[in-house]
Amino acid sequence: MKTAVAGAQRRARSGEIAPETVADAAVAALPSHAASLRPVVNATGVLLHTNLGRAPLSAAAREAVRAASGCTDVEYDLATGLRGRRGQGAVEALLAACPPAEAAHVVNNNAAALVLAATVLARGREIIISRGEMVEIGDGFRLPDLLVSTGARLREVGTTNRTTAADYAAATGPDTGFILKIHPSNFRISGFTAAAGIAELSALGMPVVADIGSGLLAPEPLLPEEPDAATALRQGAALVTASGDKLLGGPQAGLLLGAAEPVERLRRHPLARALRVGKMTLAALEATLRGPQPPAVRQLHIAVTELRDRAEQLAKELAEHAVDALAVDSVSTVGGGGAPGVELPSAAVSLPESYEALLRERRVIGRIVAGRLLLDLRAVEPGDDVRLRDAVLAGGHRASGRAATVPVPGDEA
Ligand SMILES: *Cc1c(COP(=O)(O)O)cnc(C)c1O
């Protein structure tokens, strides 16, 4: 007996594991996820948070990804046993959701869509672009640099605040590849401004490529300033480019929609092979388009009264455990390069700021406003409210400074 105790003490000192606990220790040491990307709860109030992966997929899209992740008929026709056209289902879903588009093609992201369009339609030629639309999209990446990297030349027209159709008209010529309209999706210019519309530009007789950014396929009444693909095509755009993981609410992807001829040229260009998407992206995109409303779209439309009810319920449950929690009004934004300046009324649970790090440890990300941590519920799936509550309660004894009897790892004197 004495030797067993001494053995255990020796093992504990040396970090060895007792034979009878080897299995438990091995299981405990397994990571909870095989990859380092972990799920988080987005309580920031920013619907499409770039640092949190932009749009969360719908349950239908996740299921489609799971189904496609093994061997799948992505390029195989099960009826004939012959090679099938890759991504046909996603393309058909896009065309069904955007009737003015004759053809569609899917690439890795909107930046890739622009690279493909510039390479195929304007390499060695000019892209006419307004000085007010020379946009940096984030993390130091600038669309003008991206376009020039393809071997196209930029022909800047107009000024930062005002560019007219006449400015574009004066710049068109035999060297023109296309006119590019970029939606200023992450900033707003107000005051003495003017911009030419797609309809006016299409009348100039040059192809117009419209980068609408956020991926709305049809107008969204809640976001009247946000351009959509169907309207841009009806106004005469030859090609529309957009992201799949912004307001469309799907996976990271670049959408190219437009007239049959340019889309087919893009699709058959050698570079298209380097920009193509995987089977899981195609599956998620198709399910997003055909399935129930994805979370981002649902969250955009939730009534603020519903959010207030949830915030009050959560605050009440937390207050019952002596947590300093209040239900408060809040303001959400679309984020992720969509609808700049649009404020969506929301509701949040307000906590002492000291909860920020504790909740982050438990993968709940809020935002700090005026010395309080707000957990904004607009981008939180209702089923995750209980995760928020449990995360707060689990961290409570440390954040409140009261009853700090549970030792914190690394906190020992
Ligand atoms: C977001 C955005 C892009 C970049 O899209 P990615 O899908 O992230 O490559 C390009 N243009 C506009 C107008 C955007 O809003």
XYZ file of C-alpha atoms and ligand atoms in Angstrom, residues 54 109-111 137 143 182-183 185 211 213 243 246 337, ligand 1:
29
model
C -19.012 35.864 -42.665
C -14.677 34.278 -54.300
C -15.657 37.631 -55.723
C -12.000 38.657 -56.049
C -11.782 45.596 -49.616
C -9.356 46.001 -56.095
C -17.818 48.622 -58.287
C -20.355 48.948 -55.504
C -19.832 48.272 -50.159
C -19.310 44.144 -59.045
C -20.392 42.887 -53.773
C -19.705 37.057 -53.166
C -22.331 37.935 -47.743
C -18.806 44.597 -46.906
C -16.631 41.880 -50.514
C -16.372 42.523 -51.823
C -15.380 42.036 -52.681
C -14.501 40.877 -52.305
O -15.269 39.723 -52.279
P -14.630 38.322 -51.786
O -15.746 37.342 -52.002
O -14.273 38.525 -50.347
O -13.447 38.053 -52.634
C -15.210 42.653 -53.901
N -15.969 43.695 -54.262
C -16.939 44.190 -53.463
C -17.739 45.355 -53.930
C -17.176 43.614 -52.219
O -18.133 44.112 -51.442
